[in-house]
Coordinates of C-alpha atoms in Angstrom, one line a residue:
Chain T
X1 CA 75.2 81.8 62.8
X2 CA 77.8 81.4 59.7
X3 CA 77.2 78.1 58.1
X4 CA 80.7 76.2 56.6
X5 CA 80.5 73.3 53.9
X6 CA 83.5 71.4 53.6
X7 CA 84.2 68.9 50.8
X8 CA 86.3 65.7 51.5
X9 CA 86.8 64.2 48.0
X10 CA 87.1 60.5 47.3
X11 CA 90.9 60.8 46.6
X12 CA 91.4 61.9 50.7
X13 CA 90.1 59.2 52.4
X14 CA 90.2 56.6 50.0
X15 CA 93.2 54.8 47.7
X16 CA 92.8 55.1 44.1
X17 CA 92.9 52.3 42.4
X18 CA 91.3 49.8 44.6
X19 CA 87.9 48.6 45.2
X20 CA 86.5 49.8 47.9
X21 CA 89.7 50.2 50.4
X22 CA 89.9 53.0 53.2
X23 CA 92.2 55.1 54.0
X24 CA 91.2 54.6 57.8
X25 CA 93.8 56.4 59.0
X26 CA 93.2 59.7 57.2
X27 CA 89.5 59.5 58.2
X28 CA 90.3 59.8 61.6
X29 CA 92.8 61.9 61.5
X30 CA 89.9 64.5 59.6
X31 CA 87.4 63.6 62.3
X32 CA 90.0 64.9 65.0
X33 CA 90.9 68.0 63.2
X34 CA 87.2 68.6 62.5
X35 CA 86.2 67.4 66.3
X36 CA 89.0 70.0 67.5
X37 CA 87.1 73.0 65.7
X38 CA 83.4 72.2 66.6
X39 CA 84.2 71.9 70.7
X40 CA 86.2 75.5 70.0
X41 CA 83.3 77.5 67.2
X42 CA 79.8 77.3 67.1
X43 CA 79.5 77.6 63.4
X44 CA 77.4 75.5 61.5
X45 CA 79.0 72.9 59.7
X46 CA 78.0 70.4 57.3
X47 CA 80.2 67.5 55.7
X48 CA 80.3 66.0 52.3
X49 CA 82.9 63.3 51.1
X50 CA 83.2 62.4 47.9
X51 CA 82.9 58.1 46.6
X52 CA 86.2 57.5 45.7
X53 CA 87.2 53.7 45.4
X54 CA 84.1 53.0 47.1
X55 CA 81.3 53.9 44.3
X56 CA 83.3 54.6 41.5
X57 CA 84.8 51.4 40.0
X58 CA 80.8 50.4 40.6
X59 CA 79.3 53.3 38.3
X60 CA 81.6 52.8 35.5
X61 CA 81.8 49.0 35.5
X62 CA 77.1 49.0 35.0
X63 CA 77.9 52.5 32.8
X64 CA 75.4 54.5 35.3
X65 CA 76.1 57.6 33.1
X66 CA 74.9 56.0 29.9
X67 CA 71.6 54.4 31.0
X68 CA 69.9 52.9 34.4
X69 CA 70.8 49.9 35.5
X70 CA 68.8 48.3 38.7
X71 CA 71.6 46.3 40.1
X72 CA 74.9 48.7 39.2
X73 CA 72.8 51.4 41.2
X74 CA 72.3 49.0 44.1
X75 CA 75.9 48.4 44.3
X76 CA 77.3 51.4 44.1
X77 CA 75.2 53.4 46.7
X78 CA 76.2 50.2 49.0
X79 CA 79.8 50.6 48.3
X80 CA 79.4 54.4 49.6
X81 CA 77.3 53.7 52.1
X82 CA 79.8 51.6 54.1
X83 CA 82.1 54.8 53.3
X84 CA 79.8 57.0 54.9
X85 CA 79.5 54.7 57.8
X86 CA 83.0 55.0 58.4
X87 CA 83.2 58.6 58.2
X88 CA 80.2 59.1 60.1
X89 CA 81.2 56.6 63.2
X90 CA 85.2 58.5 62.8
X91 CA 83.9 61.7 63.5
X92 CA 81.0 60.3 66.0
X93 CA 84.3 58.8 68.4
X94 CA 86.5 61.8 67.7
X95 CA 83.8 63.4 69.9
X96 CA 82.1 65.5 67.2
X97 CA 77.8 64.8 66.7
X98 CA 77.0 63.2 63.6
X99 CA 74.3 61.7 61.6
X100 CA 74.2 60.6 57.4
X101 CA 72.0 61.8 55.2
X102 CA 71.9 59.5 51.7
X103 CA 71.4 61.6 48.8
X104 CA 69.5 58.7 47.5
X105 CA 66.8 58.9 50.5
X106 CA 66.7 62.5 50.2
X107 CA 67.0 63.7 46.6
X108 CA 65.1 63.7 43.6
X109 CA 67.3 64.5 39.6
X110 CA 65.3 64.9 36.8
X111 CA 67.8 64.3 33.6
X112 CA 70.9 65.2 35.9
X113 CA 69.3 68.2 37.4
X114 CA 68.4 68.2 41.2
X115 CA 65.3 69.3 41.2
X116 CA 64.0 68.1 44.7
X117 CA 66.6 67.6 48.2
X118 CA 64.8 68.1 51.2
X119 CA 66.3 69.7 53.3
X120 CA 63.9 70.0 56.9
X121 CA 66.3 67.4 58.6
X122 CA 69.3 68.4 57.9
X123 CA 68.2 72.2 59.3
X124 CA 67.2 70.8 62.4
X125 CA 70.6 68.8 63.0
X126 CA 72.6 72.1 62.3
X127 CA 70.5 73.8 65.0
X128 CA 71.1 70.8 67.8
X129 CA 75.2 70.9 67.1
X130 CA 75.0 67.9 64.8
X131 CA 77.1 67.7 61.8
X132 CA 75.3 66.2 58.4
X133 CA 77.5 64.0 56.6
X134 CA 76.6 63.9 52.6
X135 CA 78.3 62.2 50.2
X136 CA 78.6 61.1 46.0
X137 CA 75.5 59.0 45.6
X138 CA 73.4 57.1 42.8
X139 CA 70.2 59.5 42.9
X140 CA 67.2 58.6 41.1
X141 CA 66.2 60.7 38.0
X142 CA 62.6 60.9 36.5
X143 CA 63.8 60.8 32.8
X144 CA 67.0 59.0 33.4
X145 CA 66.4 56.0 36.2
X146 CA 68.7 56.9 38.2
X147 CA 72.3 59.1 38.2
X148 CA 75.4 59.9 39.8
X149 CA 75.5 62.6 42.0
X150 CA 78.9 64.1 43.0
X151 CA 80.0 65.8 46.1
X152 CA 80.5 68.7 44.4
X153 CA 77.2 69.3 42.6
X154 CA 75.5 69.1 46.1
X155 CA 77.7 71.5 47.5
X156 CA 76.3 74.3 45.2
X157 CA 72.6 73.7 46.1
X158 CA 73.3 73.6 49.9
X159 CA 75.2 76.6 49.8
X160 CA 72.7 78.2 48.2
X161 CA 69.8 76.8 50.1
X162 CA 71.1 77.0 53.4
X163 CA 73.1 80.9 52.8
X164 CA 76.7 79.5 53.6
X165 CA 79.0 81.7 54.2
X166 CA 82.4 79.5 53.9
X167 CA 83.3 76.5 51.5
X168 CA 85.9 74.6 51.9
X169 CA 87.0 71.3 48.8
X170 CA 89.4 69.6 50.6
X171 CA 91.0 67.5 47.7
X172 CA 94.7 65.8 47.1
X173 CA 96.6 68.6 45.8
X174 CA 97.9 71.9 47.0
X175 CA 94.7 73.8 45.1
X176 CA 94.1 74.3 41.8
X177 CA 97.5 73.9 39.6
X178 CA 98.5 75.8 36.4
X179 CA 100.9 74.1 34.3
X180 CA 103.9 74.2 36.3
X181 CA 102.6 72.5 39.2
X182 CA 102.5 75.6 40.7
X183 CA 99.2 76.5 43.4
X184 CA 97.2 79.6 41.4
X185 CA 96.0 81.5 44.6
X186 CA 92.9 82.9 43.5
X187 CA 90.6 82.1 40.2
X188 CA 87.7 84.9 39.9
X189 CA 85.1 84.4 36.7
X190 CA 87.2 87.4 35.1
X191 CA 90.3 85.8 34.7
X192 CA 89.7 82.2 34.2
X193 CA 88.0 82.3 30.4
X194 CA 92.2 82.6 29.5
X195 CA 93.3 80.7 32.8
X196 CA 91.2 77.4 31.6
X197 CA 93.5 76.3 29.3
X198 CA 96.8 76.0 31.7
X199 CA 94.8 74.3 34.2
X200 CA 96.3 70.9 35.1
X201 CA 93.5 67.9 35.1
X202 CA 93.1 65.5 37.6
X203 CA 94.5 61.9 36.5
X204 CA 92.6 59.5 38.0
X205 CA 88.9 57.7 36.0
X206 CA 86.4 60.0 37.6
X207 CA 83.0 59.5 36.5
X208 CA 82.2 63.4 38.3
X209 CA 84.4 65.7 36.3
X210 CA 87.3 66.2 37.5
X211 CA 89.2 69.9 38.6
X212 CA 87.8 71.9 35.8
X213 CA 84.4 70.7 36.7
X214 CA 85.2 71.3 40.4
X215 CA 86.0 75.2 39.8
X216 CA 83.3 75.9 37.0
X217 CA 80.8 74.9 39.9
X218 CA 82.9 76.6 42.4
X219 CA 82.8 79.9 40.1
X220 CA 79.2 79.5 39.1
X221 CA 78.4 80.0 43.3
X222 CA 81.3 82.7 43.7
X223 CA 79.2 85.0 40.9
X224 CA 76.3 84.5 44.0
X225 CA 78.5 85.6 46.7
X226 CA 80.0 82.3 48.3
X227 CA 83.3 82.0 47.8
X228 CA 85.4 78.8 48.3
X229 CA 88.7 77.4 48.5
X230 CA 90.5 74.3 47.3
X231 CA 92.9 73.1 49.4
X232 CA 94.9 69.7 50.2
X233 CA 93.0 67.9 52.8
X234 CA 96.0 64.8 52.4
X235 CA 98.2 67.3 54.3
X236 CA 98.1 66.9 58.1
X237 CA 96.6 70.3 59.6
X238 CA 94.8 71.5 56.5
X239 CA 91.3 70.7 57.1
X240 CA 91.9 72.4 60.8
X241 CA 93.5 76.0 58.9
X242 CA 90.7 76.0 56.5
X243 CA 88.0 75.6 59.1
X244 CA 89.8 78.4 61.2
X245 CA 89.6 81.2 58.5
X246 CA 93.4 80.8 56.9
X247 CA 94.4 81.3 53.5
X248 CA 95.1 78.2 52.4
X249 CA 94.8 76.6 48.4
X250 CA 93.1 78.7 45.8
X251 CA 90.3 80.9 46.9
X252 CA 87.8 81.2 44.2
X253 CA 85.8 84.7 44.5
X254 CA 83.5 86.4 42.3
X255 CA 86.5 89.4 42.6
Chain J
X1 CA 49.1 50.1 38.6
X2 CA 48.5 48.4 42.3
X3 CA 50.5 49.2 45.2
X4 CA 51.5 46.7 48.1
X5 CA 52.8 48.1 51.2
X6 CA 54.4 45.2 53.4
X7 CA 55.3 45.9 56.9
X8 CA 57.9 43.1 58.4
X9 CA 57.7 43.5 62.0
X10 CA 61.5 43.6 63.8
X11 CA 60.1 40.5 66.5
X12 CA 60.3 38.4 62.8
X13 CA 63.7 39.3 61.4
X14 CA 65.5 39.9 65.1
X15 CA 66.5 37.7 67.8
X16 CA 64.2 39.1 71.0
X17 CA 66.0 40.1 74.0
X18 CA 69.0 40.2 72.0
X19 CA 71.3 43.6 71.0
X20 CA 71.6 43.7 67.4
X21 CA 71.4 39.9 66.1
X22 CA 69.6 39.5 62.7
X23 CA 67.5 36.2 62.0
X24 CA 69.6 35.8 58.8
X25 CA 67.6 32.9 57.6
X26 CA 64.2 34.0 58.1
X27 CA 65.7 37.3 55.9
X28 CA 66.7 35.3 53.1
X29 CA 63.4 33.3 53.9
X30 CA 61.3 36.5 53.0
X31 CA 63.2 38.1 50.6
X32 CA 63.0 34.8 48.1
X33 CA 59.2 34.7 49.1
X34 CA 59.1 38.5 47.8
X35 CA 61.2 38.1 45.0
X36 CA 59.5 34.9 43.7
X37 CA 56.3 37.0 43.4
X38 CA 57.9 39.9 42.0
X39 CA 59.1 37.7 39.5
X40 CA 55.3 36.7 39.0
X41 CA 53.2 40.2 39.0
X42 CA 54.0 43.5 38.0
X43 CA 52.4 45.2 41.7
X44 CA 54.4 48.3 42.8
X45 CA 56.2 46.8 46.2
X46 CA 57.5 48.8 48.9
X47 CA 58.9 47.5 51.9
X48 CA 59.0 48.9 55.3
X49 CA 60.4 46.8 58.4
X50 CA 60.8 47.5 62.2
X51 CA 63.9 47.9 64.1
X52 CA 63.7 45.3 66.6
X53 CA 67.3 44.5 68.4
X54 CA 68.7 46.9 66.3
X55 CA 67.8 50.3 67.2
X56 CA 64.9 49.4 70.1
X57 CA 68.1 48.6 72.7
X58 CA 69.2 51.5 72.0
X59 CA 66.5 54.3 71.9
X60 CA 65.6 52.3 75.2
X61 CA 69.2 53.0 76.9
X62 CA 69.3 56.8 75.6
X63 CA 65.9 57.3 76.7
X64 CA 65.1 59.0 73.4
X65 CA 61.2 58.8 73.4
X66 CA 61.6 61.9 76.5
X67 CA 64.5 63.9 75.4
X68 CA 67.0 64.4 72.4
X69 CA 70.5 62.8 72.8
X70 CA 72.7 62.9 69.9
X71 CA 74.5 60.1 70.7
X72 CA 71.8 58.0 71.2
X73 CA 70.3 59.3 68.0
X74 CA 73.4 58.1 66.2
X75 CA 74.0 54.9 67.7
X76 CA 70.4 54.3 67.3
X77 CA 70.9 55.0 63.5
X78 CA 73.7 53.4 63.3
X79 CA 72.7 50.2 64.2
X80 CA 68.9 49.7 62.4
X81 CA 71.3 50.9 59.4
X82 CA 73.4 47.7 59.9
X83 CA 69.8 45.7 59.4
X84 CA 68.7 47.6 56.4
X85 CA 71.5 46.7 54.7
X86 CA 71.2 43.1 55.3
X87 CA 67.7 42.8 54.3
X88 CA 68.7 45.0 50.8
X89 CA 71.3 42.9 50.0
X90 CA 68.8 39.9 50.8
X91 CA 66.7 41.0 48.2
X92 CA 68.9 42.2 45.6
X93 CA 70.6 38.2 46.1
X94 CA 67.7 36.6 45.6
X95 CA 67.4 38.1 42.3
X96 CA 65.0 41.3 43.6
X97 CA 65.9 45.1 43.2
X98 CA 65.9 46.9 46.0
X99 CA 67.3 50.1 47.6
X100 CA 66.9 52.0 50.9
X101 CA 65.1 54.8 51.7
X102 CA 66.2 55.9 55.2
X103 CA 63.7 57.9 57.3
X104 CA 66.5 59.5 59.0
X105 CA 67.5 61.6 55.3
X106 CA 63.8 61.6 54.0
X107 CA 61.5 62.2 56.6
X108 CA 60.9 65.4 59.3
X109 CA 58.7 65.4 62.6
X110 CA 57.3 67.9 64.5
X111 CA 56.5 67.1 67.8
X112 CA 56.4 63.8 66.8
X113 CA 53.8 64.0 64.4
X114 CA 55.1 63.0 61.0
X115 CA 54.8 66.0 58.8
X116 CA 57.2 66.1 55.7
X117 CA 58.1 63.3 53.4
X118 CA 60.1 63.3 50.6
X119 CA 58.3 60.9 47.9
X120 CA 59.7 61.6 44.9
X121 CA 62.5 59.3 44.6
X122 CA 60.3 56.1 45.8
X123 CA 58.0 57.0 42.9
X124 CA 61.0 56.4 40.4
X125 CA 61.9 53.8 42.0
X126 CA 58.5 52.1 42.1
X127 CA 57.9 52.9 37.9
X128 CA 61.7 51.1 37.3
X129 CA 60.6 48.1 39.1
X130 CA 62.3 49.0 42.2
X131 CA 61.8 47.8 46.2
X132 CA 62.0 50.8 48.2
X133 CA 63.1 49.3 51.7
X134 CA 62.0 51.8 54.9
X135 CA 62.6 51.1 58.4
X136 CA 61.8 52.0 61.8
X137 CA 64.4 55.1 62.3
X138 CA 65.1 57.8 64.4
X139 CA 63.8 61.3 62.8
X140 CA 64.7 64.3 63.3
X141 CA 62.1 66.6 64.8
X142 CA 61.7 70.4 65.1
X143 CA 60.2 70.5 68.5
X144 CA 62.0 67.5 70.2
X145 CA 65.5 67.3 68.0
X146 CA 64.9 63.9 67.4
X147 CA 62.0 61.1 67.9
X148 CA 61.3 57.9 67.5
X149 CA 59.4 57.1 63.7
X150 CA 58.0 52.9 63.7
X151 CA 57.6 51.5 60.5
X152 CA 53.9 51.2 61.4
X153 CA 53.8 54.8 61.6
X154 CA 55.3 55.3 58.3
X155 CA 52.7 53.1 56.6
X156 CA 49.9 55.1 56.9
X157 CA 51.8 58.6 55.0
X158 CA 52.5 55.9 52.5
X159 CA 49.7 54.3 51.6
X160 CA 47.9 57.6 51.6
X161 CA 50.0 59.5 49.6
X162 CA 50.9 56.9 46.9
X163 CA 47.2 55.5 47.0
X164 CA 48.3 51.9 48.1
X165 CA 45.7 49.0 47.3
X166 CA 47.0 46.6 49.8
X167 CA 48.7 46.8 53.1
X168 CA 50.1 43.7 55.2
X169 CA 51.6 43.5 58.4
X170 CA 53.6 40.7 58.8
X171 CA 54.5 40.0 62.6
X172 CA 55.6 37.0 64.6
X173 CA 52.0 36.0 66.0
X174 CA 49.0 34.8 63.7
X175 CA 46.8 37.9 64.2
X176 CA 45.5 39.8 66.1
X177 CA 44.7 37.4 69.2
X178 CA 41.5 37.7 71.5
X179 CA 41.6 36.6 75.3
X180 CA 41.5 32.6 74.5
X181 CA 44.5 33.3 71.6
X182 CA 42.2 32.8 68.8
X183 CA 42.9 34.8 66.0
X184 CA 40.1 37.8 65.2
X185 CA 39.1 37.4 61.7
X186 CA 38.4 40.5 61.0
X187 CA 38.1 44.0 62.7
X188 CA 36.4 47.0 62.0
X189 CA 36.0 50.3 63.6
X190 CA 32.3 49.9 64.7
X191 CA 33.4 46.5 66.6
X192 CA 36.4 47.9 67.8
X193 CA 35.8 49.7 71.1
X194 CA 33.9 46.3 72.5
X195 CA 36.7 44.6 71.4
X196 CA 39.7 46.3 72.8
X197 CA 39.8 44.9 76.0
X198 CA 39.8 41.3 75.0
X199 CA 43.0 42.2 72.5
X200 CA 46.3 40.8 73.5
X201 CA 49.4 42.9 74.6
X202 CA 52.8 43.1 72.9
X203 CA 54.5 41.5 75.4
X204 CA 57.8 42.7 74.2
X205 CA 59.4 45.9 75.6
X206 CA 58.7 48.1 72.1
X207 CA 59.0 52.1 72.3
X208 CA 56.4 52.5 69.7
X209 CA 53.3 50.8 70.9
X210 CA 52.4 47.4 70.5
X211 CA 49.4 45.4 69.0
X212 CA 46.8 47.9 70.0
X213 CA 49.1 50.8 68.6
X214 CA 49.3 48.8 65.3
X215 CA 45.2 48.0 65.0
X216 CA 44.7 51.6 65.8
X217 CA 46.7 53.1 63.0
X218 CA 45.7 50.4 60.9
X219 CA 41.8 51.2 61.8
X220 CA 42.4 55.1 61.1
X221 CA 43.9 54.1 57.6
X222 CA 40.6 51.5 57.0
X223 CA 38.5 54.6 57.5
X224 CA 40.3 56.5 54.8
X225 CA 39.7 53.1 53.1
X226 CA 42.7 51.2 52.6
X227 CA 42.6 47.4 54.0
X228 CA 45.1 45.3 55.3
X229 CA 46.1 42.4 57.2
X230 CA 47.9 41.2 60.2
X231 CA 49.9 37.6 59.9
X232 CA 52.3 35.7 61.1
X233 CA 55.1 36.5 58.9
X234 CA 57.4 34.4 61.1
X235 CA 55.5 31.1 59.3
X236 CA 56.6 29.8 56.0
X237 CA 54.9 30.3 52.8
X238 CA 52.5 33.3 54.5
X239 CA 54.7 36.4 52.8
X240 CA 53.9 34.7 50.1
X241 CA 50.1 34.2 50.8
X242 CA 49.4 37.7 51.9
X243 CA 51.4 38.8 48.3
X244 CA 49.3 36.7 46.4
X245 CA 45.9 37.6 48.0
X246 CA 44.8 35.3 50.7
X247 CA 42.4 35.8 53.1
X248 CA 45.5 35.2 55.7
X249 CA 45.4 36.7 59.4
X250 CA 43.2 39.4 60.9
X251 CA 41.5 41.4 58.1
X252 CA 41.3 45.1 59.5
X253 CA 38.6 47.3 57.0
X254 CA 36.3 49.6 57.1
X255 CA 32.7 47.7 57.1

């Protein structure tokens, strides 16, 4: 049974520059596409979305990344809780089975590291047709307090714990861009030492990382045999071509 | 360090025969009762609290104590979610840190018997000063998909794993009641079997056992040495009571 992980990130399905607004609209409109694909495949397939305005504007405002802070952790993970709530219920009407699992419930960082996620439950929804959602979550951290987890540093350990065989980072722009706006269709650990430098950043305050911090995880799993693509989720269709095996945004392989 | 579990049953913080209404000000009631002694002792705290009209309704409906429906399971989650996050944010306003740990991300069944936990991150949370808030959830479970996990089941895996000195079970009657409605001071395994037929009924519909379920557990964990005590949690001031020590309700032990 292959096993696909697809990334929506925070941009997708929620509008920058807010606090804490929706984009209910595109959520459904991602539950359909993904609905469409599970009543037509049997593959696995587990969800993460990223925070977005929901989470984000929380973490910096109590500085989560520079020290623990009791009540800035406790706002934030409810901020992205009620995002996951309206993912999880979007995709539960569109017809597909799904159920949250919090990050915060379920893993463990010790000074940023994830060094503990159990992952027992979220086997046993794969194998009864249920789709985990996951999301960008304040963790706690045995040196630290507690931390911010992104979407795409779970992503990694999933695929690797669960043998994946498809990623998919659904994100705001075409893929990844080189300097000219212009989609690079394939990034391989080879090529990207020189490529680094042309690569276009993403704009927005993001606590997470931003695109270079996206591929350099996405690489790191390529050189362990799961490739991934990063495509624009925004665009009606998209998350449906991905899931169906096309060649859409930049594929990022170990070759 | 000492370690107080506190079980608030769903009868105290739901309306009865209702489908998802919360008893806002009994809520607020507790959580100021909690946080006033948190204010006052440095005890490790975790919280735990049924389901009641959230959740029981709907495991009910789905049938979900004889088969696995995913919708069910979902709705189900969805709901006692809802009441999680209103007695969180209780706490955290009246001037308490708390955060939830949801069953449903941390926990795993197998055939209903409770057999992996993930601890980890209520440890942090307990050495920063932290409430971890459980609840009565649906689990998933190897064997049946999903089940059915009470918060008084969860109380037992606690206390023994994290070494809890004090355990209180805070429902809406006084005690444990006897034929005549008096409240039995004090029960112990060795006048348990005599006594079981004089004990009183749940007379709520509950999918996870009732008053006799609850002493039972509670008896098992006596045996193994921790204590605790069933009170009225519904009464003013007895949170508060139990939190501080006093010989409140039925005490359940070992001699």
């Amino acid at each position: 049974m292959t096993l696909i992980i697809l990334k929506i990130g925070g941009s997708v399905i929620t509008e920058k520059g807010s606090i804490s607004r929706a984009r209910e609209a595109e959520i459904e409109r991602i539950s359909h596409e993904i609905a469409a694909f599970r009543s037509d495949s049997d593959s696995h397939l587990i969800l993460v979305h990223g925070a977005g305005s929901f989470g984000h504007p929380q973490a910096l405002k109590y500085r989560l990344s520079e020290g623990f802070d009791a009540e800035g952790a406790y706002l934030t993970h409810a901020s992205v809780n009620v995002l996951n709530s309206k993912v999880v219920e979007a995709l539960n009407n569109a017809g597909a089975h799904a159920l949250p699992v919090h990050p915060l419930s379920s893993c463990l960082l010790e000074n940023g590291m994830l060094i503990d996620f159990q992952l027992g439950q979220i086997k046993v929804m794969l194998e009864r047709g249920i789709i985990p959602v996951l999301h960008g979550d304040v963790v706690m951290d045995r040196t630290k307090g507690a931390s911010v987890l992104s979407g795409d540093r779970i992503i990694p350990y999933l695929a690797l714990s669960l043998n994946a065989s498809k990623i998919g980072a659904g994100s705001d722009v075409d893929g990844v861009l080189d300097e000219k706006e212009t989609v690079i269709r394939k990034i391989t650990p080879f090529g990207f030492m020189d490529m680094k430098k042309n690569i276009k950043g993403s704009g927005s305050p993001d606590v997470t990382g931003g695109m270079l911090g996206k591929v350099s995880e996405l690489l790191e799993l390529a050189g362990k045999g799961v490739s991934s693509r990063i495509f624009n989720a925004s665009r009606k269709g998209m998350v449906s071509r991905f899931l169906y095996g096309e060649d859409v945004g930049t594929l990022i392989a170990d070759k």
